[in-house]
Amino acid sequence: MKRPRLYGPGELAALFGVSRQRVLQITRRPGFPEPVARLIGTTIWDADEVDEWARHNRPPRPNDGDEDR
């Protein structure tokens, strides 16, 4: 059986290029995938579900659009 890929808050911060505090805001957005589990001290998400969500809803990074300046 194939093991699922999982993301915790640290992986989401790296994926989105944001702080862990910002990750909390992003994961509370309507439509963000539900966690796979809530453990003591952390929450985990299915990476495939998050990747699919990010393809359509990735929050802008602070430097998005700055390349043209």
mmCIF file of N, CA and C in Angstrom:
data_model
loop_
_atom_site.group_PDB
_atom_site.id
_atom_site.type_symbol
_atom_site.label_atom_id
_atom_site.label_comp_id
_atom_site.label_asym_id
_atom_site.label_seq_id
_atom_site.Cartn_x
_atom_site.Cartn_y
_atom_site.Cartn_z
ATOM 1 N N MET A 1 0.846 -1.185 0.000
ATOM 2 C CA MET A 1 0.000 0.000 0.000
ATOM 3 C C MET A 1 0.891 1.249 0.000
ATOM 4 N N LYS A 2 0.541 2.186 -0.852
ATOM 5 C CA LYS A 2 1.292 3.432 -0.955
ATOM 6 C C LYS A 2 0.941 4.348 0.216
ATOM 7 N N ARG A 3 1.963 4.916 0.839
ATOM 8 C CA ARG A 3 1.739 5.856 1.933
ATOM 9 C C ARG A 3 1.371 7.221 1.372
ATOM 10 N N PRO A 4 0.447 7.907 2.034
ATOM 11 C CA PRO A 4 0.087 9.250 1.548
ATOM 12 C C PRO A 4 1.217 10.235 1.822
ATOM 13 N N ARG A 5 1.343 11.216 0.935
ATOM 14 C CA ARG A 5 2.261 12.330 1.195
ATOM 15 C C ARG A 5 1.525 13.284 2.120
ATOM 16 N N LEU A 6 2.227 13.792 3.109
ATOM 17 C CA LEU A 6 1.602 14.665 4.099
ATOM 18 C C LEU A 6 2.355 15.975 4.221
ATOM 19 N N TYR A 7 1.624 17.033 4.553
ATOM 20 C CA TYR A 7 2.204 18.333 4.845
ATOM 21 C C TYR A 7 1.793 18.731 6.258
ATOM 22 N N GLY A 8 2.756 19.258 6.995
ATOM 23 C CA GLY A 8 2.479 19.918 8.262
ATOM 24 C C GLY A 8 2.637 21.413 8.040
ATOM 25 N N PRO A 9 2.489 22.204 9.081
ATOM 26 C CA PRO A 9 2.616 23.655 8.930
ATOM 27 C C PRO A 9 3.966 24.095 8.354
ATOM 28 N N GLY A 10 5.043 23.437 8.719
ATOM 29 C CA GLY A 10 6.359 23.806 8.189
ATOM 30 C C GLY A 10 6.460 23.572 6.698
ATOM 31 N N GLU A 11 5.925 22.459 6.229
ATOM 32 C CA GLU A 11 5.931 22.174 4.796
ATOM 33 C C GLU A 11 5.054 23.160 4.033
ATOM 34 N N LEU A 12 3.910 23.522 4.617
ATOM 35 C CA LEU A 12 3.039 24.503 3.958
ATOM 36 C C LEU A 12 3.720 25.862 3.886
ATOM 37 N N ALA A 13 4.411 26.246 4.953
ATOM 38 C CA ALA A 13 5.132 27.528 4.942
ATOM 39 C C ALA A 13 6.166 27.540 3.821
ATOM 40 N N ALA A 14 6.895 26.444 3.667
ATOM 41 C CA ALA A 14 7.898 26.367 2.598
ATOM 42 C C ALA A 14 7.233 26.354 1.223
ATOM 43 N N LEU A 15 6.153 25.605 1.081
ATOM 44 C CA LEU A 15 5.442 25.511 -0.196
ATOM 45 C C LEU A 15 4.933 26.877 -0.653
ATOM 46 N N PHE A 16 4.333 27.612 0.270
ATOM 47 C CA PHE A 16 3.740 28.901 -0.077
ATOM 48 C C PHE A 16 4.708 30.065 0.061
ATOM 49 N N GLY A 17 5.866 29.829 0.663
ATOM 50 C CA GLY A 17 6.837 30.907 0.845
ATOM 51 C C GLY A 17 6.366 31.954 1.836
ATOM 52 N N VAL A 18 5.706 31.493 2.900
ATOM 53 C CA VAL A 18 5.153 32.407 3.905
ATOM 54 C C VAL A 18 5.563 31.951 5.302
ATOM 55 N N SER A 19 5.229 32.761 6.300
ATOM 56 C CA SER A 19 5.505 32.403 7.688
ATOM 57 C C SER A 19 4.507 31.353 8.168
ATOM 58 N N ARG A 20 4.837 30.708 9.260
ATOM 59 C CA ARG A 20 3.911 29.727 9.846
ATOM 60 C C ARG A 20 2.646 30.419 10.344
ATOM 61 N N GLN A 21 2.774 31.662 10.781
ATOM 62 C CA GLN A 21 1.600 32.431 11.202
ATOM 63 C C GLN A 21 0.648 32.607 10.013
ATOM 64 N N ARG A 22 1.205 32.922 8.852
ATOM 65 C CA ARG A 22 0.386 33.095 7.643
ATOM 66 C C ARG A 22 -0.245 31.769 7.229
ATOM 67 N N VAL A 23 0.459 30.665 7.464
ATOM 68 C CA VAL A 23 -0.096 29.342 7.171
ATOM 69 C C VAL A 23 -1.407 29.151 7.928
ATOM 70 N N LEU A 24 -1.449 29.574 9.177
ATOM 71 C CA LEU A 24 -2.686 29.440 9.947
ATOM 72 C C LEU A 24 -3.835 30.182 9.284
ATOM 73 N N GLN A 25 -3.560 31.367 8.759
ATOM 74 C CA GLN A 25 -4.600 32.136 8.072
ATOM 75 C C GLN A 25 -5.046 31.420 6.797
ATOM 76 N N ILE A 26 -4.090 30.914 6.036
ATOM 77 C CA ILE A 26 -4.407 30.241 4.771
ATOM 78 C C ILE A 26 -5.244 28.992 5.017
ATOM 79 N N THR A 27 -4.865 28.194 6.011
ATOM 80 C CA THR A 27 -5.563 26.925 6.248
ATOM 81 C C THR A 27 -6.965 27.124 6.808
ATOM 82 N N ARG A 28 -7.267 28.326 7.259
ATOM 83 C CA ARG A 28 -8.618 28.623 7.766
ATOM 84 C C ARG A 28 -9.536 29.172 6.675
ATOM 85 N N ARG A 29 -8.997 29.361 5.483
ATOM 86 C CA ARG A 29 -9.816 29.877 4.380
ATOM 87 C C ARG A 29 -10.885 28.859 3.991
ATOM 88 N N PRO A 30 -12.072 29.354 3.619
ATOM 89 C CA PRO A 30 -13.086 28.431 3.097
ATOM 90 C C PRO A 30 -12.532 27.723 1.855
ATOM 91 N N GLY A 31 -12.748 26.439 1.781
ATOM 92 C CA GLY A 31 -12.306 25.676 0.621
ATOM 93 C C GLY A 31 -10.946 25.027 0.780
ATOM 94 N N PHE A 32 -10.161 25.448 1.792
ATOM 95 C CA PHE A 32 -8.871 24.792 1.993
ATOM 96 C C PHE A 32 -9.151 23.366 2.452
ATOM 97 N N PRO A 33 -8.363 22.399 1.980
ATOM 98 C CA PRO A 33 -8.627 20.999 2.350
ATOM 99 C C PRO A 33 -8.675 20.789 3.866
ATOM 100 N N GLU A 34 -9.548 19.901 4.265
ATOM 101 C CA GLU A 34 -9.651 19.539 5.670
ATOM 102 C C GLU A 34 -8.401 18.759 6.082
ATOM 103 N N PRO A 35 -7.968 18.924 7.312
ATOM 104 C CA PRO A 35 -6.797 18.173 7.776
ATOM 105 C C PRO A 35 -7.071 16.669 7.787
ATOM 106 N N VAL A 36 -6.014 15.898 7.596
ATOM 107 C CA VAL A 36 -6.088 14.448 7.725
ATOM 108 C C VAL A 36 -6.178 14.097 9.208
ATOM 109 N N ALA A 37 -5.429 14.849 10.032
ATOM 110 C CA ALA A 37 -5.427 14.614 11.471
ATOM 111 C C ALA A 37 -4.984 15.866 12.206
ATOM 112 N N ARG A 38 -5.479 15.981 13.422
ATOM 113 C CA ARG A 38 -5.031 17.018 14.346
ATOM 114 C C ARG A 38 -4.359 16.280 15.493
ATOM 115 N N LEU A 39 -3.065 16.485 15.610
ATOM 116 C CA LEU A 39 -2.286 15.833 16.650
ATOM 117 C C LEU A 39 -1.947 16.842 17.726
ATOM 118 N N ILE A 40 -1.448 16.378 18.847
ATOM 119 C CA ILE A 40 -1.014 17.308 19.882
ATOM 120 C C ILE A 40 0.127 18.146 19.314
ATOM 121 N N GLY A 41 -0.094 19.423 19.181
ATOM 122 C CA GLY A 41 0.958 20.325 18.726
ATOM 123 C C GLY A 41 1.046 20.540 17.228
ATOM 124 N N THR A 42 0.267 19.814 16.425
ATOM 125 C CA THR A 42 0.342 20.039 14.975
ATOM 126 C C THR A 42 -0.894 19.498 14.264
ATOM 127 N N THR A 43 -1.032 19.916 13.056
ATOM 128 C CA THR A 43 -2.094 19.453 12.168
ATOM 129 C C THR A 43 -1.429 19.005 10.881
ATOM 130 N N ILE A 44 -1.979 17.967 10.245
ATOM 131 C CA ILE A 44 -1.403 17.487 8.987
ATOM 132 C C ILE A 44 -2.480 17.404 7.913
ATOM 133 N N TRP A 45 -2.033 17.640 6.677
ATOM 134 C CA TRP A 45 -2.924 17.628 5.516
ATOM 135 C C TRP A 45 -2.395 16.667 4.472
ATOM 136 N N ASP A 46 -3.298 16.163 3.644
ATOM 137 C CA ASP A 46 -2.929 15.335 2.503
ATOM 138 C C ASP A 46 -2.266 16.235 1.461
ATOM 139 N N ALA A 47 -1.036 15.936 1.107
ATOM 140 C CA ALA A 47 -0.264 16.790 0.199
ATOM 141 C C ALA A 47 -0.914 16.897 -1.178
ATOM 142 N N ASP A 48 -1.478 15.810 -1.683
ATOM 143 C CA ASP A 48 -2.101 15.861 -3.003
ATOM 144 C C ASP A 48 -3.292 16.817 -3.010
ATOM 145 N N GLU A 49 -4.101 16.794 -1.944
ATOM 146 C CA GLU A 49 -5.241 17.708 -1.856
ATOM 147 C C GLU A 49 -4.779 19.159 -1.773
ATOM 148 N N VAL A 50 -3.735 19.407 -0.990
ATOM 149 C CA VAL A 50 -3.221 20.773 -0.855
ATOM 150 C C VAL A 50 -2.618 21.244 -2.174
ATOM 151 N N ASP A 51 -1.856 20.378 -2.843
ATOM 152 C CA ASP A 51 -1.263 20.756 -4.130
ATOM 153 C C ASP A 51 -2.342 21.118 -5.149
ATOM 154 N N GLU A 52 -3.413 20.348 -5.169
ATOM 155 C CA GLU A 52 -4.522 20.645 -6.097
ATOM 156 C C GLU A 52 -5.171 21.981 -5.732
ATOM 157 N N TRP A 53 -5.406 22.217 -4.450
ATOM 158 C CA TRP A 53 -5.976 23.492 -4.009
ATOM 159 C C TRP A 53 -5.055 24.639 -4.413
ATOM 160 N N ALA A 54 -3.754 24.461 -4.206
ATOM 161 C CA ALA A 54 -2.778 25.519 -4.488
ATOM 162 C C ALA A 54 -2.733 25.860 -5.977
ATOM 163 N N ARG A 55 -2.937 24.881 -6.838
ATOM 164 C CA ARG A 55 -2.936 25.150 -8.285
ATOM 165 C C ARG A 55 -3.998 26.175 -8.668
ATOM 166 N N HIS A 56 -5.070 26.210 -7.911
ATOM 167 C CA HIS A 56 -6.184 27.100 -8.241
ATOM 168 C C HIS A 56 -6.323 28.289 -7.303
ATOM 169 N N ASN A 57 -5.715 28.207 -6.121
ATOM 170 C CA ASN A 57 -5.969 29.218 -5.093
ATOM 171 C C ASN A 57 -4.725 29.732 -4.391
ATOM 172 N N ARG A 58 -3.551 29.458 -4.909
ATOM 173 C CA ARG A 58 -2.331 29.828 -4.194
ATOM 174 C C ARG A 58 -2.358 31.298 -3.821
ATOM 175 N N PRO A 59 -2.184 31.576 -2.533
ATOM 176 C CA PRO A 59 -2.159 32.984 -2.131
ATOM 177 C C PRO A 59 -0.949 33.680 -2.728
ATOM 178 N N PRO A 60 -1.087 34.940 -3.082
ATOM 179 C CA PRO A 60 0.064 35.658 -3.644
ATOM 180 C C PRO A 60 1.191 35.762 -2.631
ATOM 181 N N ARG A 61 2.396 35.615 -3.111
ATOM 182 C CA ARG A 61 3.564 35.802 -2.251
ATOM 183 C C ARG A 61 3.857 37.292 -2.184
ATOM 184 N N PRO A 62 4.489 37.719 -1.098
ATOM 185 C CA PRO A 62 4.755 39.163 -0.943
ATOM 186 C C PRO A 62 5.503 39.778 -2.115
ATOM 187 N N ASN A 63 6.346 39.020 -2.808
ATOM 188 C CA ASN A 63 7.127 39.587 -3.913
ATOM 189 C C ASN A 63 6.530 39.284 -5.288
ATOM 190 N N ASP A 64 5.336 38.677 -5.356
ATOM 191 C CA ASP A 64 4.720 38.413 -6.660
ATOM 192 C C ASP A 64 4.527 39.710 -7.421
ATOM 193 N N GLY A 65 4.966 39.715 -8.644
ATOM 194 C CA GLY A 65 4.820 40.881 -9.492
ATOM 195 C C GLY A 65 5.958 41.857 -9.405
ATOM 196 N N ASP A 66 6.873 41.665 -8.482
ATOM 197 C CA ASP A 66 8.002 42.584 -8.310
ATOM 198 C C ASP A 66 9.078 42.386 -9.351
ATOM 199 N N GLU A 67 9.045 41.294 -10.099
ATOM 200 C CA GLU A 67 10.098 41.006 -11.060
ATOM 201 C C GLU A 67 10.176 42.057 -12.155
ATOM 202 N N ASP A 68 9.039 42.723 -12.451
ATOM 203 C CA ASP A 68 8.995 43.691 -13.550
ATOM 204 C C ASP A 68 9.473 45.081 -13.132
ATOM 205 N N ARG A 69 9.774 45.265 -11.874
ATOM 206 C CA ARG A 69 10.178 46.599 -11.398
ATOM 207 C C ARG A 69 11.629 46.856 -11.595
#
